[in-house]
Tab-separated table of C-alpha atoms and ligand atoms in Angstrom:
chain	number	residue	atom	x	y	z
V	1	MET	CA	-26.765	53.379	-23.304
V	2	LYS	CA	-24.883	51.693	-20.470
V	3	ASN	CA	-23.904	48.121	-21.165
V	4	GLN	CA	-20.906	47.466	-18.966
V	5	GLN	CA	-22.642	44.800	-16.853
V	6	SER	CA	-24.093	42.971	-19.841
V	7	THR	CA	-20.714	43.059	-21.549
V	8	GLN	CA	-18.984	41.566	-18.506
V	9	LEU	CA	-21.658	38.927	-18.036
V	10	PHE	CA	-21.422	37.968	-21.693
V	11	GLU	CA	-17.637	37.633	-21.524
V	12	ARG	CA	-18.070	35.315	-18.542
V	13	ALA	CA	-20.902	33.398	-20.253
V	14	LYS	CA	-18.688	32.756	-23.285
V	15	THR	CA	-16.350	30.774	-21.056
V	16	TYR	CA	-19.248	28.524	-19.963
V	17	PHE	CA	-21.528	28.127	-22.980
V	18	PRO	CA	-21.017	27.763	-26.720
V	19	GLY	CA	-21.378	31.315	-28.024
V	20	GLY	CA	-22.114	32.425	-24.488
V	21	VAL	CA	-25.745	31.301	-24.630
V	22	ASN	CA	-28.095	28.373	-24.115
V	23	SER	CA	-30.061	28.996	-27.322
V	24	PRO	CA	-28.340	30.460	-30.402
V	25	VAL	CA	-30.486	33.494	-31.320
V	26	ARG	CA	-29.813	35.004	-27.890
V	27	ALA	CA	-26.173	35.635	-28.864
V	28	PHE	CA	-27.206	38.634	-31.053
V	29	ARG	CA	-25.206	37.265	-34.009
V	30	SER	CA	-27.762	38.440	-36.567
V	31	VAL	CA	-27.902	42.001	-35.228
V	32	GLY	CA	-24.333	42.273	-33.924
V	33	GLY	CA	-23.236	43.717	-30.617
V	34	THR	CA	-23.586	42.365	-27.105
V	35	PRO	CA	-26.789	40.720	-25.906
V	36	VAL	CA	-28.472	42.520	-23.036
V	37	PHE	CA	-28.655	40.358	-19.920
V	38	ILE	CA	-32.095	40.606	-18.373
V	39	GLU	CA	-32.444	41.126	-14.646
V	40	ARG	CA	-36.212	41.258	-14.208
V	41	GLY	CA	-39.546	41.883	-15.871
V	42	LYS	CA	-42.944	43.222	-14.884
V	43	GLY	CA	-45.914	43.629	-17.174
V	44	SER	CA	-44.772	44.996	-20.535
V	45	ARG	CA	-41.347	46.024	-19.213
V	46	ILE	CA	-37.982	44.358	-18.744
V	47	TRP	CA	-34.820	45.700	-17.094
V	48	ASP	CA	-31.296	44.649	-17.971
V	49	ALA	CA	-28.244	44.194	-15.766
V	50	ASP	CA	-27.190	47.811	-16.367
V	51	GLY	CA	-30.557	49.150	-15.252
V	52	ASN	CA	-31.836	50.009	-18.749
V	53	GLU	CA	-35.598	49.692	-19.107
V	54	TYR	CA	-37.311	48.378	-22.233
V	55	ILE	CA	-40.828	47.875	-23.495
V	56	ASP	CA	-40.662	44.207	-24.446
V	57	TYR	CA	-42.250	42.775	-27.590
V	58	CYS	CA	-40.309	39.505	-27.498
V	59	GLY	CA	-42.244	38.127	-24.550
V	60	SER	CA	-39.809	35.242	-24.124
V	61	TRP	CA	-40.511	34.431	-27.807
V	62	GLY	CA	-44.252	34.216	-27.357
V	63	PRO	CA	-45.199	32.453	-24.118
V	64	LEU	CA	-45.871	35.595	-22.067
V	65	ILE	CA	-49.240	36.642	-23.452
V	66	LEU	CA	-50.100	38.264	-20.093
V	67	GLY	CA	-46.748	40.047	-19.846
V	68	HIS	CA	-43.999	39.458	-17.291
V	69	ALA	CA	-44.502	38.327	-13.699
V	70	ASN	CA	-48.287	38.300	-13.927
V	71	GLU	CA	-49.717	38.242	-10.382
V	72	LYS	CA	-52.297	35.532	-11.089
V	73	VAL	CA	-49.671	33.241	-12.580
V	74	LEU	CA	-47.195	33.966	-9.769
V	75	ASN	CA	-49.777	33.282	-7.058
V	76	ALA	CA	-50.811	29.991	-8.628
V	77	VAL	CA	-47.215	28.882	-9.034
V	78	GLU	CA	-46.263	29.803	-5.490
V	79	LYS	CA	-49.247	28.021	-3.993
V	80	THR	CA	-48.494	24.843	-5.917
V	81	MET	CA	-44.776	24.947	-5.258
V	82	ARG	CA	-45.274	24.977	-1.500
V	83	ASN	CA	-46.771	21.502	-1.792
V	84	GLY	CA	-43.801	20.093	-3.654
V	85	THR	CA	-42.436	20.709	-7.134
V	86	SER	CA	-42.589	17.309	-8.822
V	87	PHE	CA	-43.861	13.822	-8.059
V	88	GLY	CA	-43.580	11.778	-11.219
V	89	ALA	CA	-47.099	10.603	-10.424
V	90	PRO	CA	-50.427	11.930	-11.689
V	91	THR	CA	-51.835	15.115	-10.127
V	92	ARG	CA	-55.196	16.893	-10.181
V	93	LEU	CA	-53.590	19.875	-11.934
V	94	GLU	CA	-52.947	17.904	-15.134
V	95	ASN	CA	-56.676	17.105	-15.318
V	96	GLU	CA	-57.524	20.742	-14.738
V	97	LEU	CA	-55.311	22.073	-17.528
V	98	ALA	CA	-56.473	19.346	-19.917
V	99	GLU	CA	-60.137	20.047	-19.091
V	100	LEU	CA	-59.617	23.775	-19.628
V	101	ILE	CA	-58.061	23.176	-23.031
V	102	ILE	CA	-60.172	20.342	-24.389
V	103	SER	CA	-63.557	21.689	-23.264
V	104	ASN	CA	-62.816	24.929	-25.112
V	105	ASN	CA	-61.366	23.403	-28.257
V	106	PRO	CA	-63.508	21.370	-30.677
V	107	TYR	CA	-60.474	20.242	-32.682
V	108	ILE	CA	-59.008	17.842	-30.113
V	109	GLU	CA	-60.267	15.083	-27.811
V	110	LYS	CA	-57.178	13.869	-25.989
V	111	ILE	CA	-53.884	15.474	-25.134
V	112	ARG	CA	-50.441	14.500	-23.805
V	113	PHE	CA	-48.255	17.035	-21.966
V	114	VAL	CA	-44.507	17.143	-22.587
V	115	SER	CA	-41.833	19.686	-21.672
V	116	SER	CA	-41.075	21.689	-24.838
V	117	GLY	CA	-42.328	22.474	-28.306
V	118	THR	CA	-39.541	20.425	-29.833
V	119	GLU	CA	-40.583	17.422	-27.802
V	120	ALA	CA	-44.244	17.909	-28.711
V	121	VAL	CA	-43.500	17.936	-32.441
V	122	MET	CA	-41.031	15.062	-32.271
V	123	SER	CA	-43.611	12.936	-30.448
V	124	ALA	CA	-46.428	13.968	-32.772
V	125	ILE	CA	-44.372	12.885	-35.805
V	126	ARG	CA	-43.758	9.501	-34.177
V	127	LEU	CA	-47.491	9.257	-33.526
V	128	ALA	CA	-48.283	10.054	-37.162
V	129	ARG	CA	-45.848	7.382	-38.306
V	130	GLY	CA	-47.169	4.862	-35.797
V	131	TYR	CA	-50.793	5.530	-36.733
V	132	THR	CA	-50.309	5.365	-40.504
V	133	GLY	CA	-47.512	2.794	-40.649
V	134	ARG	CA	-45.703	5.104	-43.096
V	135	THR	CA	-42.304	6.724	-42.689
V	136	LYS	CA	-42.024	9.859	-44.833
V	137	ILE	CA	-43.075	13.305	-43.687
V	138	LEU	CA	-43.575	16.461	-45.722
V	139	LYS	CA	-42.601	19.863	-44.371
V	140	PHE	CA	-42.343	23.382	-45.746
V	141	GLU	CA	-39.348	25.596	-46.239
V	142	GLY	CA	-39.712	28.542	-43.881
V	143	CYS	CA	-41.522	26.645	-41.119
V	144	TYR	CA	-39.721	25.865	-37.858
V	145	HIS	CA	-40.669	22.839	-35.818
V	146	GLY	CA	-37.987	22.671	-33.169
V	147	HIS	CA	-34.630	20.963	-33.334
V	148	SER	CA	-35.355	17.226	-33.619
V	149	ASP	CA	-33.326	15.389	-36.273
V	150	SER	CA	-36.046	14.783	-38.886
V	151	LEU	CA	-36.992	18.450	-38.888
V	152	LEU	CA	-33.600	20.119	-39.177
V	153	VAL	CA	-33.926	19.804	-42.895
V	154	LYS	CA	-34.050	22.537	-45.498
V	155	ALA	CA	-35.101	22.480	-49.120
V	156	GLY	CA	-32.711	21.241	-51.757
V	157	SER	CA	-32.692	22.663	-55.254
V	158	GLY	CA	-35.595	20.940	-57.025
V	159	LEU	CA	-39.359	21.517	-56.785
V	160	VAL	CA	-39.885	18.417	-54.663
V	161	THR	CA	-36.767	17.263	-52.902
V	162	PHE	CA	-35.501	15.449	-49.953
V	163	GLY	CA	-33.987	18.180	-47.938
V	164	GLU	CA	-30.459	18.835	-47.001
V	165	THR	CA	-29.620	18.894	-43.334
V	166	SER	CA	-29.632	22.343	-41.826
V	167	SER	CA	-27.406	21.053	-39.018
V	168	ALA	CA	-24.313	18.923	-38.827
V	169	GLY	CA	-24.907	15.709	-36.921
V	170	VAL	CA	-28.169	14.806	-38.640
V	171	PRO	CA	-27.733	11.521	-40.529
V	172	LEU	CA	-28.605	11.466	-44.212
V	173	SER	CA	-30.882	8.506	-43.541
V	174	PHE	CA	-33.120	10.767	-41.419
V	175	VAL	CA	-33.121	13.471	-44.035
V	176	ASN	CA	-34.223	10.971	-46.653
V	177	GLU	CA	-37.501	10.559	-44.796
V	178	THR	CA	-38.287	14.287	-44.886
V	179	ILE	CA	-39.636	15.894	-48.046
V	180	VAL	CA	-39.325	19.678	-48.162
V	181	VAL	CA	-41.349	21.969	-50.439
V	182	SER	CA	-41.986	25.721	-50.675
V	183	LEU	CA	-44.932	27.270	-48.896
V	184	ASN	CA	-47.880	28.496	-50.932
V	185	ASN	CA	-47.132	26.122	-53.804
V	186	LYS	CA	-49.847	23.595	-54.585
V	187	SER	CA	-48.166	21.804	-57.454
V	188	ALA	CA	-45.092	20.975	-55.357
V	189	VAL	CA	-47.331	19.247	-52.822
V	190	GLU	CA	-49.292	17.435	-55.552
V	191	GLN	CA	-46.075	16.256	-57.118
V	192	ALA	CA	-44.783	14.997	-53.768
V	193	PHE	CA	-47.945	12.965	-53.230
V	194	GLU	CA	-47.592	11.444	-56.706
V	195	GLN	CA	-43.930	10.680	-56.313
V	196	PHE	CA	-44.317	9.168	-52.841
V	197	LYS	CA	-47.710	7.549	-53.167
V	198	ASN	CA	-48.885	5.869	-49.918
V	199	GLN	CA	-45.613	6.742	-48.213
V	200	ILE	CA	-46.326	10.093	-46.547
V	201	ALA	CA	-47.337	9.718	-42.896
V	202	CYS	CA	-48.024	13.392	-42.330
V	203	VAL	CA	-47.823	16.880	-43.706
V	204	ILE	CA	-46.579	19.227	-41.014
V	205	ILE	CA	-47.077	22.982	-41.235
V	206	GLU	CA	-47.158	26.025	-39.017
V	207	PRO	CA	-50.629	27.118	-40.164
V	208	ILE	CA	-49.543	30.710	-39.572
V	209	PRO	CA	-45.793	30.420	-40.183
V	210	ALA	CA	-44.192	32.807	-37.685
V	211	ASN	CA	-40.613	31.626	-37.230
V	212	ASN	CA	-39.131	32.903	-40.477
V	213	GLY	CA	-40.891	36.179	-40.886
V	214	LEU	CA	-44.676	36.008	-40.824
V	215	LEU	CA	-45.628	34.071	-43.949
V	216	ILE	CA	-49.410	34.276	-43.840
V	217	GLN	CA	-50.970	31.606	-46.067
V	218	ASP	CA	-54.351	31.861	-47.781
V	219	LYS	CA	-57.107	29.814	-46.195
V	220	SER	CA	-57.597	28.111	-49.563
V	221	TYR	CA	-54.046	26.792	-49.379
V	222	LEU	CA	-54.572	25.255	-45.941
V	223	GLN	CA	-57.880	23.803	-47.132
V	224	PHE	CA	-56.037	22.347	-50.113
V	225	LEU	CA	-53.601	20.652	-47.713
V	226	ARG	CA	-56.516	19.337	-45.661
V	227	ASP	CA	-58.137	17.871	-48.775
V	228	ILE	CA	-55.032	16.316	-50.295
V	229	CYS	CA	-54.117	14.743	-46.939
V	230	THR	CA	-57.590	13.262	-46.547
V	231	ALA	CA	-57.531	11.919	-50.096
V	232	ASN	CA	-54.179	10.224	-49.471
V	233	LYS	CA	-54.871	8.986	-45.923
V	234	THR	CA	-52.045	11.201	-44.753
V	235	LEU	CA	-52.379	13.006	-41.424
V	236	LEU	CA	-52.372	16.801	-41.382
V	237	LEU	CA	-50.302	18.089	-38.460
V	238	PHE	CA	-50.714	21.700	-37.411
V	239	ASP	CA	-47.704	22.813	-35.415
V	240	GLU	CA	-49.378	25.415	-33.240
V	241	VAL	CA	-46.549	25.849	-30.775
V	242	ILE	CA	-46.505	29.562	-31.628
V	243	ASN	CA	-50.076	30.050	-32.985
V	244	GLY	CA	-51.884	28.093	-30.261
V	245	PHE	CA	-53.705	30.295	-27.688
V	246	ARG	CA	-52.161	33.301	-29.492
V	247	ILE	CA	-54.523	33.634	-32.451
V	248	GLY	CA	-57.541	33.032	-30.275
V	249	PHE	CA	-57.927	30.202	-27.787
V	250	THR	CA	-58.299	27.580	-30.515
V	251	GLY	CA	-55.261	28.830	-32.406
V	252	ALA	CA	-54.974	28.704	-36.157
V	253	ALA	CA	-57.310	25.698	-36.459
V	254	GLY	CA	-60.094	27.857	-35.054
V	255	TYR	CA	-58.986	30.955	-36.948
V	256	TYR	CA	-59.230	29.163	-40.292
V	257	GLN	CA	-61.841	26.643	-39.146
V	258	ILE	CA	-59.840	23.773	-40.544
V	259	LYS	CA	-59.536	20.565	-38.544
V	260	PRO	CA	-56.069	19.035	-38.618
V	261	ASP	CA	-55.505	15.456	-37.419
V	262	ILE	CA	-52.857	16.274	-34.830
V	263	ILE	CA	-52.045	19.612	-33.163
V	264	THR	CA	-48.908	20.498	-31.221
V	265	TYR	CA	-48.772	23.220	-28.590
V	266	GLY	CA	-46.061	24.915	-26.552
V	267	LYS	CA	-45.071	28.428	-25.530
V	268	ILE	CA	-48.275	30.043	-24.138
V	269	ILE	CA	-49.609	26.721	-22.811
V	270	GLY	CA	-47.070	26.724	-19.953
V	271	GLY	CA	-47.525	30.283	-18.686
V	272	GLY	CA	-43.770	30.891	-18.921
V	273	PHE	CA	-42.756	27.396	-17.770
V	274	PRO	CA	-41.442	24.588	-19.999
V	275	VAL	CA	-44.570	22.847	-21.301
V	276	GLY	CA	-45.491	21.425	-24.666
V	277	ALA	CA	-48.362	19.189	-25.725
V	278	TYR	CA	-49.704	17.194	-28.610
V	279	ALA	CA	-53.355	16.463	-29.081
V	280	ALA	CA	-55.683	14.689	-31.502
V	281	SER	CA	-58.851	12.595	-31.708
V	282	LYS	CA	-59.370	9.749	-29.220
V	283	ASP	CA	-58.764	7.309	-32.041
V	284	ILE	CA	-55.369	8.710	-33.017
V	285	MET	CA	-54.266	9.304	-29.421
V	286	SER	CA	-55.089	5.686	-28.541
V	287	CYS	CA	-51.834	4.750	-30.313
V	288	ILE	CA	-49.808	6.379	-27.522
V	289	SER	CA	-48.428	4.209	-24.737
V	290	PRO	CA	-49.644	2.815	-22.411
V	291	ASP	CA	-52.867	2.485	-24.504
V	292	GLY	CA	-51.006	1.850	-27.741
V	293	ASN	CA	-47.565	0.914	-28.993
V	294	VAL	CA	-46.152	4.363	-29.828
V	295	TYR	CA	-43.814	5.020	-26.913
V	296	GLN	CA	-43.430	8.436	-25.367
V	297	ALA	CA	-42.658	9.412	-21.767
V	298	GLY	CA	-41.199	12.173	-19.574
V	299	THR	CA	-39.883	12.462	-16.014
V	300	LEU	CA	-41.165	16.024	-15.640
V	301	SER	CA	-44.160	15.738	-18.007
V	302	GLY	CA	-47.268	17.373	-16.540
V	303	ASN	CA	-45.115	19.044	-13.897
V	304	PRO	CA	-47.492	20.498	-11.280
V	305	VAL	CA	-45.815	23.908	-11.046
V	306	ALA	CA	-45.868	24.309	-14.817
V	307	MET	CA	-49.455	23.033	-14.995
V	308	SER	CA	-50.654	25.635	-12.499
V	309	ALA	CA	-48.921	28.404	-14.447
V	310	GLY	CA	-50.658	27.145	-17.592
V	311	ILE	CA	-54.036	26.986	-15.861
V	312	ALA	CA	-53.682	30.518	-14.493
V	313	GLN	CA	-52.601	31.940	-17.847
V	314	LEU	CA	-55.136	30.139	-20.038
V	315	THR	CA	-57.956	31.061	-17.636
V	316	GLU	CA	-57.127	34.705	-18.347
V	317	CYS	CA	-57.082	34.055	-22.092
V	318	LEU	CA	-60.689	32.843	-21.860
V	319	LYS	CA	-61.965	36.185	-20.545
V	320	PRO	CA	-64.412	37.899	-22.910
V	321	ASN	CA	-62.726	40.150	-25.496
V	322	PHE	CA	-59.232	39.059	-24.437
V	323	TYR	CA	-58.100	38.404	-28.004
V	324	GLN	CA	-60.017	41.331	-29.516
V	325	ASP	CA	-58.249	43.711	-27.118
V	326	LEU	CA	-54.847	42.294	-28.036
V	327	GLU	CA	-55.583	42.655	-31.728
V	328	GLN	CA	-56.839	46.225	-31.294
V	329	LYS	CA	-53.645	47.213	-29.514
V	330	THR	CA	-51.585	45.574	-32.226
V	331	GLN	CA	-53.503	47.511	-34.868
V	332	LEU	CA	-52.942	50.731	-32.936
V	333	LEU	CA	-49.201	50.103	-32.937
V	334	ILE	CA	-49.151	49.235	-36.617
V	335	LYS	CA	-51.175	52.311	-37.539
V	336	GLY	CA	-48.773	54.520	-35.606
V	337	LEU	CA	-45.726	52.918	-37.155
V	338	SER	CA	-47.061	52.970	-40.691
V	339	GLN	CA	-47.658	56.720	-40.583
V	340	ASN	CA	-44.032	57.739	-40.435
V	341	THR	CA	-42.265	55.208	-42.586
V	342	LYS	CA	-40.637	55.873	-45.892
V	343	HIS	CA	-38.107	53.085	-46.016
V	344	HIS	CA	-39.970	50.392	-47.938
V	345	PHE	CA	-40.991	49.195	-44.541
V	346	LYS	CA	-44.081	47.076	-43.891
V	347	ILE	CA	-45.649	45.465	-40.903
V	348	PHE	CA	-47.450	42.193	-41.403
V	349	SER	CA	-49.711	40.959	-38.637
V	350	VAL	CA	-52.294	38.433	-37.511
V	351	GLY	CA	-53.996	39.002	-34.165
V	352	SER	CA	-51.251	39.976	-31.727
V	353	ILE	CA	-48.346	38.683	-33.828
V	354	PHE	CA	-46.533	41.244	-35.959
V	355	TRP	CA	-43.485	41.208	-38.209
V	356	LEU	CA	-41.358	44.162	-39.281
V	357	ALA	CA	-40.206	43.736	-42.869
V	358	PHE	CA	-38.175	45.893	-45.187
V	359	THR	CA	-39.893	45.181	-48.457
V	360	ASP	CA	-41.987	46.683	-51.251
V	361	LYS	CA	-44.175	43.604	-51.510
V	362	ASP	CA	-47.750	43.666	-50.239
V	363	LYS	CA	-47.670	39.972	-49.390
V	364	ILE	CA	-44.845	37.672	-48.365
V	365	GLN	CA	-45.984	34.058	-48.379
V	366	SER	CA	-42.853	31.997	-48.805
V	367	ALA	CA	-39.342	31.961	-47.400
V	368	GLU	CA	-37.915	32.737	-50.865
V	369	ASP	CA	-39.773	36.070	-50.886
V	370	ILE	CA	-37.671	37.446	-48.036
V	371	LEU	CA	-34.633	39.311	-49.331
V	372	PRO	CA	-31.563	38.557	-47.199
V	373	ASP	CA	-30.298	42.108	-47.864
V	374	SER	CA	-33.310	43.556	-46.087
V	375	MET	CA	-31.841	42.242	-42.841
V	376	ASN	CA	-29.134	44.940	-42.919
V	377	HIS	CA	-31.830	47.570	-42.399
V	378	PHE	CA	-33.246	45.544	-39.565
V	379	LYS	CA	-29.864	45.405	-37.893
V	380	THR	CA	-29.573	49.193	-37.829
V	381	LEU	CA	-33.174	49.619	-36.727
V	382	TYR	CA	-32.643	47.093	-33.958
V	383	HIS	CA	-29.907	48.985	-32.175
V	384	HIS	CA	-31.730	52.312	-32.426
V	385	LEU	CA	-34.776	50.690	-30.855
V	386	LEU	CA	-32.726	49.228	-28.024
V	387	GLU	CA	-31.210	52.618	-27.329
V	388	ASN	CA	-34.667	54.121	-27.249
V	389	GLY	CA	-36.097	51.555	-24.845
V	390	VAL	CA	-37.789	49.032	-27.122
V	391	TYR	CA	-36.777	45.367	-27.013
V	392	ILE	CA	-37.747	42.995	-29.823
V	393	GLY	CA	-36.330	39.593	-30.769
V	394	PRO	CA	-32.743	40.095	-32.006
V	395	SER	CA	-33.292	38.895	-35.587
V	396	GLY	CA	-35.205	40.298	-38.539
V	397	TYR	CA	-36.695	36.861	-39.161
V	398	GLU	CA	-38.436	36.885	-35.784
V	399	VAL	CA	-41.913	38.225	-35.064
V	400	GLY	CA	-43.057	40.469	-32.221
V	401	PHE	CA	-45.878	39.852	-29.757
V	402	MET	CA	-48.354	42.168	-28.053
V	403	SER	CA	-49.300	41.156	-24.523
V	404	GLU	CA	-52.242	41.938	-22.275
V	405	ALA	CA	-49.896	44.074	-20.169
V	406	HIS	CA	-49.018	46.545	-22.949
V	407	THR	CA	-50.760	49.880	-22.472
V	408	LYS	CA	-51.708	52.719	-24.787
V	409	ASP	CA	-48.836	54.640	-23.223
V	410	ASP	CA	-46.403	51.817	-24.097
V	411	ILE	CA	-47.629	51.899	-27.660
V	412	ASP	CA	-47.217	55.690	-27.922
V	413	LYS	CA	-43.690	55.414	-26.553
V	414	THR	CA	-42.903	52.617	-28.986
V	415	ILE	CA	-44.137	54.690	-31.916
V	416	LYS	CA	-41.902	57.577	-30.768
V	417	ALA	CA	-38.895	55.249	-30.471
V	418	PHE	CA	-39.472	54.057	-34.038
V	419	GLU	CA	-39.757	57.674	-35.227
V	420	ILE	CA	-36.332	58.438	-33.809
V	421	ALA	CA	-34.909	55.190	-35.164
V	422	PHE	CA	-36.269	55.835	-38.654
V	423	LYS	CA	-34.755	59.315	-38.719
V	424	SER	CA	-31.310	57.817	-38.287
V	425	LEU	CA	-31.821	54.999	-40.787
A	1	PLP	C1	-40.966	27.535	-30.707
A	1	PLP	C2	-41.453	26.532	-31.682
A	1	PLP	C3	-41.079	25.182	-31.622
A	1	PLP	C4	-40.044	24.678	-30.650
A	1	PLP	O1	-40.461	24.836	-29.329
A	1	PLP	P1	-39.336	24.791	-28.163
A	1	PLP	O2	-40.149	24.929	-26.909
A	1	PLP	O3	-38.423	25.939	-28.424
A	1	PLP	O4	-38.658	23.485	-28.270
A	1	PLP	C5	-41.651	24.299	-32.506
A	1	PLP	N1	-42.555	24.701	-33.411
A	1	PLP	C6	-42.945	25.987	-33.499
A	1	PLP	C7	-43.969	26.373	-34.509
A	1	PLP	C8	-42.396	26.939	-32.649
A	1	PLP	O5	-42.777	28.220	-32.768
């Protein structure tokens, strides 16, 4: 595989950016080697700076549910752009995207657009605190909610603990407001509610945790969270930045038919542009300024170009059988991959999200169930896949995504690439 161009570009990038990148996982540290620099994409394919072609299952980490450079999205974006790229004043397009989302989603009544998933979650936490007048939040080990201070917290050693920071630069005083417990553990949550009675503003969870492997929870567990939150007047916050519009148009809330109090969105919502959102009932959203006293603002919020990309993409997602087709293709891939594996290798999936895991377990439902050693196998697999034209996120903790653009032929080729990779494992 040629990689001279990527290597040169990376050397140059290292002189400009910490680690040579603008987001850490892109540096390939967990798989080793040089990141491939992408030149262009179309449909299911991407091409790197050395001209290598890959079938892409990273999809920009989830947003590209229609594949790369979708014509409908491009046309919408171009048309909007010609009339100016930003006004900092309201536009018709914000109404259109909001109408599209809210009229097809029974779990929310009002929404606020922001510019990233991190921003959506950070604002939603402030909203939960403002609405309840409480300060503590409860999160789960193995769920990712972006990089705001209160959420860069990992579990300490006890059953119910304040976390420890997972980043330097996060003050202890922030960490002391965040309680961290294991996923799939009811008694830890019960104990937290006893210990911090009337202090927990919200419980935040990725209802289908997909940022640290794919840690599929039982519906009964999510229902348990719903019930204990209601009983304690604590808000339940579903962080659907990755699940939203991916597991069906109504995300995980619709998939499990559980109504959270606040939902955050990102990734798919912006059609490949930087958009996030948080949404809730009219009552809860009335706390947000200028209606209420929870402040939140953004110079580029509701950006017209990004809104039109979102409208174009989500309109496609609403086509009949859109999600069924994605799931069928995902199942086809999984079936093909499962036939020729002998390496304690499993593929977990929901809808069009899948996760490659080296394990003997039939279920992995908490971060502690992932063996760090298994990542060595992933590392080897990763480079064989690259060499055979398959691009997935460069970390064994990341999931893969099927897009509308993937074809049966892509899937056959992917299965072949895995066959070759497995032979050399
Ligand atoms: C990606 C992600 C975020 C962060 O979104 P950014 O746009 O990267 O800031 C937050 N929560 C979840 C569940 C995510 O998957």
